[in-house]
Amino acid sequence: MTQAETPVDPALVAGEVARRRTFAIISHPDAGKTTLTEKLLLYGNAIHLAGAVRARRNQRSATSDWMEMERERGISITSTVLQFPYNGHIVNLLDTPGHQDFSEDTYRTLMAVDSAVMVLDAARGVEAQTRKLFEVCRQRGIPIFTFINKMDRPALDPLALLDEIEQLLDMEPVPINWPIGDGESFLGVFDRASEQVHLYDRTVHNQTISPEYITTLDDPRIRQRLSDSRYDDLLVNIGLLDELRGFDPEATLAARQTPVYFGSALTNFGVQLFLDDFVTFAPAPGAYGSTRGAVDPVTQPFSGFVFKIQANMDPRHRDSVSFLRICSGRFERSMTVRHPRTGAEIRLNRPYRFFADEREVIDEAFAGDIIGLPSGGRDFAIGDTLTSDGEFHFDPIPRFPPEHFARLVLTDIGKYKQFRKGLEQLETEGAMQVLHEADASRRDPILAVVGVLQFDVVRARLQAEYNVPTRLEPMSYGVARIVEGPAAVVELLPWAYGMLRTTDNRGQVVALFRSEFEVGYYAEKYPDVSFKLVY
Ligand code: G4P
């Protein structure tokens, strides 16, 4: 049996796990995820001036085309992990890629968190991407905290927003506070539990913590800033809050309720109230399902799973980092662990902790933490389990079938070796799947992706990281199926007619179709053959 070098004190592990809060922010692009992340860091004392993360990201962007693309399109492609202490807790914030085309990466990140913060734009309510991500959270049954952002702009009626959450998401929203005004006259929030009002002042460029004044509803500053009718509406609405159900921590943990906070990430209003509550009520790391049943985070020795692999994070090192969510126990530097998929035993000498794009080697970590493991030539794959005790696997990470296909043509034939290496690495990361056409006259590989923007990312990264120029030839296929059945029958399928025969890197026959309709047609015509979903 492999184990940590020093004996682990169970009480220490229990205490450390209990104070961890590992979460991700889900939102539709532009709702304010990046801004709120930054303000949580500001209030968590992890940065001193808001604007730094964005600025640093921009600085880094200049170092490659891929990053350049990230900057130009205003989307975040790489997930970063941010860890900071707050009020005795250790907060692990996993940044999820913002663009809808990157949903698969985002979904994987959501497998590695214990709760989620849903950011809504107060003028837009629940948008498409939020809904999709919300569904993933619901499938996992993780608690969701809602932050209704941009109250400093004209907003929808707060009651209508709550209604929308209830109708669209089928979850009971419980306002923890209530906005005082909106747009120019957004002054702060009324806290339901204490019946106190928190008023704020703006700061220069909103870069530093906003001064806060705790007062009551009859404060003259509120009366002066709101018209009589708005003030009366406010009192009526706050009166109505008594009719709404109160906050129930148990129902929140069971994902039946979502506590709702109003605020403005840009001006910092309501951010601290939110963060204080979040670290208090969000769950500590919970058990993960595995082939050995539920793995308890405290009583079980070290285990975890890889949910993301990222190559060339630092162009100077050209390395590949596997991100591991620790699911149980204590991790210690230089520990030897088992890799059940390959049967290997691995000594983890250089585990990293991340803060934005900076990294440091750490000596220990606990369930709930995310550590980065440089690959050093090891073949970690997404979903791999690492354990210090026994052979088991965590439940597989759900995958999504590719829907877009294109040939990738290498335009500088002298770069063939780098081209292959780059494709292999990017496929390991789960950026796309590579298929090869059975007709040997077409040697250009076919990329299969879930969202079309992944094509651009793959091309940009091949160029930036491997110096490989490519051209894309889109194909009109929309569905891929693994073909299984008696070899003679598979051989004689009408391959030339609307079905393209390819193989994947595991040697499986994969047929590409234009639509589901054709899959159904062939499935009916060839009952001996099965057409299975490709993941
Ligand atoms: P995202 O990560 O969810 O995509 O959103 P992000 O935080 O990048 O915010 C999108 C835009 O909304 C940004 O404006 C940001 O400043 C603005 N924003 C975020 N929170 C608030 C808020 O509470 N109030 C108001 N009024 N605006 C907010 P931008 O013009 O696109 O970018 P920038 O020039 O401000 O950086």
XYZ file of C-alpha atoms and ligand atoms in Angstrom:
571
model
C 0.000 0.000 0.000
C 1.206 3.490 -0.777
C 0.816 6.175 1.822
C 1.835 9.589 3.025
C 5.248 9.859 4.596
C 3.966 11.334 7.847
C 1.008 9.967 9.808
C -2.110 12.027 9.315
C -3.925 13.451 12.323
C -7.658 12.828 11.697
C -8.711 15.911 13.665
C -6.437 18.088 11.540
C -7.946 16.729 8.337
C -11.495 17.179 9.664
C -10.808 20.795 10.614
C -9.104 21.638 7.340
C -11.803 20.044 5.203
C -14.587 21.731 7.188
C -13.213 25.191 6.444
C -12.905 24.739 2.704
C -15.360 26.246 0.245
C -14.810 25.127 -3.336
C -17.100 26.725 -5.883
C -17.487 28.123 -9.380
C -19.397 31.088 -10.733
C -21.922 30.333 -13.453
C -23.370 33.047 -15.657
C -24.224 34.123 -19.146
C -21.362 36.013 -20.854
C -21.274 39.661 -19.733
C -23.382 39.211 -16.601
C -20.349 40.134 -14.509
C -18.586 36.897 -13.565
C -15.108 38.331 -14.040
C -15.980 41.510 -12.195
C -17.512 39.648 -9.270
C -14.521 37.283 -9.131
C -12.263 40.255 -8.888
C -14.340 41.883 -6.172
C -14.431 38.686 -4.142
C -10.642 38.737 -4.323
C -10.642 42.395 -3.286
C -12.856 41.714 -0.265
C -10.949 38.512 0.426
C -7.799 40.645 0.663
C -6.217 38.599 -2.082
C -5.719 41.674 -4.253
C -5.472 45.276 -3.169
C -6.743 47.059 -6.232
C -9.482 45.686 -8.423
C -8.439 45.631 -12.048
C -5.304 43.619 -11.382
C -6.594 40.253 -12.569
C -7.916 41.700 -15.767
C -4.732 43.666 -16.303
C -2.583 40.650 -15.659
C -4.678 38.621 -18.023
C -4.175 41.267 -20.669
C -0.445 41.319 -20.081
C -0.278 37.588 -20.494
C -2.509 37.856 -23.543
C 0.213 39.624 -25.386
C 2.418 36.546 -25.201
C 0.602 34.388 -27.731
C -2.034 34.497 -30.438
C -4.217 32.226 -28.454
C -4.157 34.556 -25.496
C -4.581 37.388 -27.933
C -7.781 35.774 -29.103
C -8.926 35.497 -25.537
C -8.326 39.201 -25.074
C -9.858 40.320 -28.340
C -13.009 38.360 -27.921
C -13.296 39.271 -24.274
C -13.782 35.677 -23.283
C -11.833 33.566 -20.903
C -10.710 30.315 -22.393
C -8.441 28.982 -19.703
C -9.882 28.061 -16.367
C -7.868 29.405 -13.530
C -8.081 28.399 -9.911
C -7.962 31.053 -7.249
C -7.380 30.221 -3.613
C -7.548 32.688 -0.744
C -8.265 32.645 2.984
C -11.328 34.504 4.235
C -12.759 34.708 7.773
C -11.078 31.486 8.823
C -12.134 29.678 5.660
C -10.106 28.640 2.644
C -11.919 29.668 -0.498
C -11.199 27.829 -3.759
C -12.781 29.657 -6.666
C -12.673 27.790 -9.952
C -13.034 30.125 -12.885
C -15.154 28.645 -15.641
C -14.667 29.586 -19.282
C -17.296 32.135 -20.189
C -18.221 31.457 -23.771
C -20.995 29.025 -24.559
C -18.817 27.207 -27.034
C -16.592 26.157 -24.207
C -19.328 24.464 -22.342
C -17.643 21.099 -22.122
C -14.672 22.489 -20.272
C -17.050 24.364 -18.040
C -19.090 21.272 -17.354
C -15.971 19.436 -16.276
C -15.069 22.267 -13.926
C -18.510 22.012 -12.377
C -17.739 18.386 -11.518
C -14.953 19.627 -9.279
C -16.913 22.073 -7.084
C -19.170 21.723 -4.056
C -21.402 24.708 -4.802
C -22.022 27.375 -7.417
C -22.714 31.078 -7.488
C -25.159 32.066 -10.198
C -24.644 35.640 -11.387
C -27.594 37.245 -13.163
C -27.684 40.600 -14.899
C -30.497 42.502 -13.156
C -31.690 43.907 -16.483
C -31.735 40.544 -18.232
C -32.678 37.916 -15.692
C -32.046 34.253 -16.406
C -30.279 33.917 -19.783
C -29.659 30.891 -21.989
C -26.149 29.993 -20.899
C -27.002 30.380 -17.230
C -29.822 27.941 -17.678
C -27.605 25.314 -19.256
C -25.011 25.595 -16.524
C -27.695 25.634 -13.891
C -28.943 22.282 -15.219
C -25.509 20.750 -14.749
C -25.409 22.002 -11.168
C -28.856 20.633 -10.549
C -27.926 17.222 -11.936
C -25.107 17.149 -9.431
C -27.435 18.390 -6.702
C -25.013 21.089 -5.568
C -26.274 24.207 -3.757
C -26.586 27.410 -5.766
C -26.280 30.939 -4.410
C -27.660 33.728 -6.588
C -26.102 37.165 -6.982
C -28.273 39.599 -8.955
C -25.708 41.958 -10.398
C -25.655 45.377 -12.060
C -28.254 46.929 -9.757
C -26.457 50.234 -10.410
C -28.103 50.131 -13.839
C -31.815 50.238 -14.597
C -33.011 46.818 -13.488
C -36.047 44.603 -13.839
C -38.445 44.612 -10.918
C -36.858 42.495 -8.135
C -40.074 40.533 -7.606
C -40.234 39.762 -11.331
C -36.618 38.531 -11.177
C -37.453 36.221 -8.289
C -40.471 34.994 -10.180
C -38.361 34.238 -13.209
C -35.894 32.205 -11.153
C -38.759 30.241 -9.681
C -40.508 29.648 -13.014
C -37.520 28.934 -15.219
C -35.292 27.135 -12.793
C -37.874 25.488 -10.639
C -36.061 26.416 -7.469
C -37.333 28.490 -4.601
C -35.526 31.855 -4.550
C -35.221 33.386 -1.107
C -34.132 37.020 -1.045
C -31.614 37.507 1.731
C -31.558 41.219 1.080
C -33.531 43.723 -0.964
C -32.193 46.486 -3.204
C -32.687 50.096 -2.209
C -33.338 51.724 -5.574
C -31.721 50.812 -8.867
C -29.685 52.513 -11.573
C -28.320 55.890 -10.484
C -30.299 55.690 -7.279
C -29.058 52.266 -6.177
C -27.904 53.072 -2.654
C -27.452 49.708 -1.019
C -29.484 46.828 0.343
C -31.937 46.068 3.128
C -30.902 42.952 5.039
C -33.987 40.906 5.869
C -32.619 39.060 8.883
C -31.267 42.067 10.778
C -33.757 44.552 9.263
C -30.828 46.880 8.778
C -29.942 48.885 5.730
C -26.423 48.828 4.298
C -25.649 51.973 2.334
C -22.455 52.367 0.352
C -20.351 55.049 -1.225
C -18.568 54.540 -4.494
C -14.770 54.670 -4.568
C -12.378 55.980 -7.193
C -12.716 53.695 -10.231
C -14.392 51.222 -7.848
C -10.930 49.836 -7.198
C -11.009 49.761 -3.421
C -13.442 48.583 -0.781
C -16.536 50.809 -0.649
C -17.317 52.576 2.644
C -20.421 51.070 4.203
C -22.994 52.653 6.559
C -25.349 50.519 8.564
C -28.620 52.306 9.180
C -32.418 51.928 9.060
C -35.067 52.427 6.407
C -36.054 55.872 7.656
C -32.532 57.240 7.126
C -32.883 60.689 5.504
C -30.274 59.758 2.880
C -32.693 57.208 1.482
C -35.628 59.614 1.613
C -33.631 62.289 -0.168
C -32.378 60.079 -2.973
C -35.596 58.235 -3.792
C -38.741 59.916 -5.084
C -41.784 59.648 -2.822
C -43.384 57.036 -5.010
C -40.239 54.907 -5.171
C -39.765 55.179 -1.451
C -43.353 54.084 -0.873
C -42.888 51.170 -3.296
C -39.795 50.148 -1.403
C -41.673 50.065 1.904
C -44.505 48.075 0.333
C -42.088 45.556 -1.171
C -40.167 45.170 2.049
C -43.502 44.658 3.822
C -44.296 41.930 1.316
C -41.049 40.124 2.086
C -42.604 38.892 5.325
C -44.987 36.863 3.208
C -42.119 35.128 1.423
C -40.472 32.083 2.855
C -37.369 32.666 4.951
C -33.880 31.373 4.390
C -33.500 27.720 5.279
C -29.869 26.549 5.265
C -30.925 22.899 4.983
C -33.115 23.573 1.950
C -30.226 25.508 0.394
C -27.814 22.631 0.929
C -30.393 20.278 -0.574
C -30.598 22.614 -3.622
C -34.314 23.243 -3.151
C -33.797 26.890 -2.255
C -31.405 29.438 -3.659
C -30.543 32.392 -1.436
C -30.658 35.589 -3.501
C -28.454 38.663 -2.977
C -28.782 41.945 -4.828
C -25.763 44.091 -5.563
C -23.349 45.615 -7.989
C -20.014 43.940 -8.526
C -18.783 46.995 -10.389
C -19.404 49.452 -7.548
C -18.781 46.815 -4.823
C -22.240 47.292 -3.298
C -23.403 44.167 -1.482
C -20.286 42.145 -2.294
C -19.078 41.743 1.261
C -22.494 40.792 2.612
C -22.634 38.142 -0.037
C -19.152 36.794 0.636
C -19.731 36.668 4.412
C -22.891 34.647 3.972
C -21.441 32.464 1.286
C -18.499 31.229 3.367
C -20.868 30.665 6.295
C -23.566 28.727 4.493
C -21.925 27.123 1.451
C -21.059 23.499 2.030
C -17.657 22.094 2.921
C -16.350 19.417 0.546
C -18.769 16.507 0.276
C -18.474 12.822 -0.641
C -17.843 11.768 -4.255
C -19.262 8.606 -5.797
C -16.850 5.901 -6.941
C -16.623 2.227 -7.849
C -16.103 1.704 -4.119
C -19.189 3.700 -3.100
C -19.176 7.200 -1.636
C -15.697 8.412 -0.707
C -15.838 10.434 2.500
C -13.625 13.541 2.356
C -12.494 13.304 5.971
C -12.228 9.666 6.963
C -10.728 8.355 3.713
C -7.040 8.785 2.884
C -5.893 10.923 -0.031
C -7.739 10.526 -3.339
C -8.747 12.791 -6.195
C -9.520 12.988 -9.883
C -8.207 14.948 -12.865
C -10.865 17.274 -14.273
C -8.765 19.415 -16.563
C -5.501 19.224 -18.450
C -3.829 22.288 -19.825
C -0.742 22.286 -22.010
C 1.771 25.092 -22.291
C 0.367 27.179 -19.475
C 3.685 28.808 -19.227
C 5.195 29.173 -22.704
C 8.668 29.292 -21.154
C 8.292 25.807 -19.702
C 6.181 24.165 -22.395
C 4.716 21.860 -19.849
C 1.338 20.314 -19.380
C -0.498 20.592 -16.075
C -3.217 18.232 -14.884
C -5.662 19.793 -12.439
C -6.683 17.441 -9.676
C -9.631 17.924 -7.374
C -8.736 16.370 -4.038
C -11.774 14.396 -2.904
C -10.519 12.961 0.342
C -7.816 13.209 2.948
C -4.593 15.101 3.036
C -2.142 15.473 0.208
C 1.513 15.819 1.006
C 4.271 16.859 -1.321
C 6.395 13.984 -2.644
C 3.706 11.514 -1.722
C 3.552 8.316 -3.768
C 0.113 7.612 -5.179
C -1.528 4.972 -7.294
C -2.895 5.655 -10.768
C -5.440 2.830 -11.120
C -6.085 3.309 -14.845
C -2.488 2.486 -15.746
C -1.553 0.578 -12.604
C 1.420 2.900 -12.100
C 2.706 4.262 -8.816
C 3.675 7.887 -9.055
C 5.614 10.181 -6.783
C 4.167 13.681 -6.872
C 7.150 15.898 -6.316
C 5.990 19.259 -7.605
C 2.352 19.900 -6.830
C 1.275 23.449 -7.579
C -1.193 25.815 -6.099
C -2.509 28.488 -8.430
C -3.391 32.068 -8.115
C -4.565 33.444 -11.445
C -1.622 32.665 -13.711
C 0.926 32.427 -10.934
C 1.896 29.172 -9.357
C 3.789 28.021 -6.315
C 4.881 24.605 -5.135
C 2.887 23.522 -2.093
C 3.693 21.121 0.708
C 0.211 20.010 1.616
C -3.409 20.282 0.561
C -6.737 18.867 1.692
C -10.007 17.577 0.290
C -11.685 20.398 -1.612
C -8.405 21.875 -2.859
C -7.304 21.863 -6.465
C -3.692 21.063 -7.167
C -1.833 21.220 -10.444
C 0.416 18.318 -11.355
C 3.000 18.875 -14.075
C 2.808 15.914 -16.403
C 6.532 15.270 -16.724
C 5.705 12.796 -19.500
C 3.047 10.934 -17.509
C -0.153 10.216 -19.271
C -2.908 11.585 -17.120
C -6.279 11.774 -18.857
C -9.403 13.671 -17.885
C -11.346 11.672 -15.342
C -8.319 9.736 -14.013
C -8.413 8.823 -10.352
C -5.354 9.013 -8.097
C -5.444 7.262 -4.729
C -3.166 6.568 -1.812
C -5.147 3.532 -0.808
C -6.455 0.943 -3.187
C -7.759 0.557 -6.679
C -10.945 2.410 -7.390
C -12.257 4.982 -9.818
C -14.407 8.019 -9.214
C -17.653 8.196 -11.182
C -16.902 9.199 -14.782
C -17.154 12.837 -15.815
C -20.051 13.188 -18.271
C -19.006 13.998 -21.808
C -20.843 15.567 -24.689
C -21.071 14.294 -28.260
C -19.298 16.380 -30.927
C -21.565 18.204 -33.364
C -19.116 20.011 -35.650
C -16.544 18.461 -37.937
C -13.805 19.909 -40.114
C -10.665 18.739 -41.868
C -7.525 20.303 -40.531
C -4.989 20.821 -43.288
C -1.331 21.337 -42.415
C -0.098 24.130 -44.657
C 3.623 23.684 -43.975
C 4.407 20.041 -44.633
C 7.821 20.396 -42.977
C 6.044 20.735 -39.624
C 4.392 17.332 -39.702
C 6.032 16.059 -36.505
C 5.004 19.106 -34.447
C 1.530 18.943 -35.984
C 1.039 15.387 -34.746
C 2.454 16.174 -31.330
C 0.239 19.234 -30.941
C -2.898 17.367 -31.975
C -2.095 14.539 -29.614
C -1.633 16.905 -26.694
C -4.740 18.942 -27.423
C -6.802 15.775 -27.719
C -5.506 14.584 -24.336
C -6.662 17.880 -22.897
C -10.120 17.186 -24.252
C -10.017 20.258 -26.542
C -11.361 18.153 -29.428
C -11.345 14.653 -30.857
C -9.259 13.613 -33.824
C -10.666 11.262 -36.455
C -8.972 9.801 -39.516
C -10.776 9.185 -42.734
C -10.705 5.549 -43.802
C -10.067 6.557 -47.407
C -6.286 6.779 -47.242
C -6.104 9.364 -50.025
C -7.323 11.993 -47.506
C -4.653 12.126 -44.838
C -5.766 15.361 -43.218
C -7.222 14.599 -39.809
C -10.807 15.512 -39.012
C -11.463 17.537 -35.878
C -14.664 16.771 -33.981
C -15.800 19.422 -31.501
C -18.780 20.297 -29.325
C -18.718 24.043 -30.094
C -17.342 25.732 -33.248
C -15.099 28.168 -31.395
C -12.976 25.173 -30.382
C -11.774 25.003 -34.005
C -10.266 28.467 -33.674
C -8.720 27.628 -30.329
C -7.089 24.482 -31.687
C -5.697 26.323 -34.709
C -4.506 29.285 -32.664
C -2.829 27.043 -30.142
C -1.145 24.915 -32.806
C 0.253 28.112 -34.267
C 1.263 29.741 -30.983
C 2.547 26.748 -29.085
C 3.849 24.438 -31.820
C 4.510 26.932 -34.603
C 2.281 24.922 -36.907
C 0.186 26.740 -39.538
C -3.080 25.089 -40.523
C -6.188 25.657 -42.599
C -9.680 24.467 -41.783
C -12.071 22.833 -44.252
C -15.507 22.678 -42.661
C -17.577 19.569 -43.343
C -21.326 19.298 -43.463
C -21.603 16.397 -41.031
C -23.368 16.967 -37.720
C -23.493 13.604 -35.971
C -20.865 10.975 -35.130
C -21.556 7.395 -34.095
C -19.279 4.531 -33.111
C -20.120 1.612 -35.368
C -20.088 -1.851 -33.826
C -21.202 -5.147 -35.323
C -19.970 -8.155 -37.302
C -16.922 -7.048 -39.295
C -18.291 -8.340 -42.590
C -21.521 -6.379 -42.174
C -19.715 -3.190 -41.120
C -17.433 -3.557 -44.119
C -20.374 -3.725 -46.503
C -22.336 -0.761 -45.126
C -23.090 1.753 -47.892
C -20.180 3.966 -46.814
C -20.182 6.107 -49.880
C -23.780 7.210 -49.395
C -24.176 9.922 -46.798
C -22.007 8.131 -44.221
C -18.323 8.867 -43.874
C -16.122 6.154 -42.463
C -13.434 7.269 -40.035
C -11.456 5.802 -37.148
C -10.628 7.428 -33.841
C -7.335 7.166 -31.997
C -8.568 4.110 -30.118
C -9.090 2.306 -33.413
C -12.887 2.387 -33.256
C -14.874 2.830 -36.456
C -16.728 6.147 -36.296
C -19.361 7.033 -38.880
C -20.198 10.665 -39.614
C -23.746 11.541 -40.648
C -25.402 14.749 -41.717
C -28.296 14.354 -39.310
C -29.927 12.132 -36.710
C -32.478 11.231 -39.335
C -29.867 9.302 -41.314
C -28.638 7.541 -38.200
C -32.182 6.336 -37.585
C -32.543 5.216 -41.196
C -29.367 3.122 -41.196
C -29.989 1.764 -37.709
C -33.319 0.408 -38.892
C -31.899 -0.974 -42.114
C -28.965 -2.717 -40.400
C -30.284 -4.208 -37.163
C -27.059 -6.203 -36.587
C -25.041 -3.014 -36.350
C -25.142 -0.604 -33.420
C -24.491 3.108 -33.833
C -23.354 4.341 -30.441
C -22.919 7.896 -29.283
C -19.367 9.228 -29.476
C -18.019 11.043 -26.433
P -18.409 38.162 -17.649
O -17.127 37.764 -17.004
O -19.612 37.554 -16.986
O -18.454 38.000 -19.121
O -18.623 39.724 -17.399
P -17.604 40.863 -16.964
O -17.331 40.797 -15.504
O -16.461 40.892 -17.893
O -18.546 42.112 -17.178
C -19.093 42.425 -18.430
C -19.301 43.937 -18.505
O -20.265 44.312 -17.499
C -18.056 44.749 -18.215
O -18.161 45.934 -18.948
C -18.181 45.065 -16.743
O -17.488 46.226 -16.362
C -19.674 45.277 -16.635
N -20.161 45.019 -15.267
C -19.910 43.972 -14.469
N -20.540 44.102 -13.282
C -21.213 45.261 -13.345
C -22.049 45.979 -12.428
O -22.296 45.560 -11.303
N -22.563 47.155 -12.874
C -22.314 47.663 -14.119
N -22.847 48.817 -14.449
N -21.517 47.030 -14.992
C -20.980 45.851 -14.614
P -17.315 46.202 -20.257
O -17.605 47.585 -20.662
O -17.583 45.102 -21.229
O -15.848 45.993 -19.804
P -14.896 47.016 -19.049
O -14.507 47.978 -20.098
O -15.699 47.625 -17.939
O -13.784 46.171 -18.575
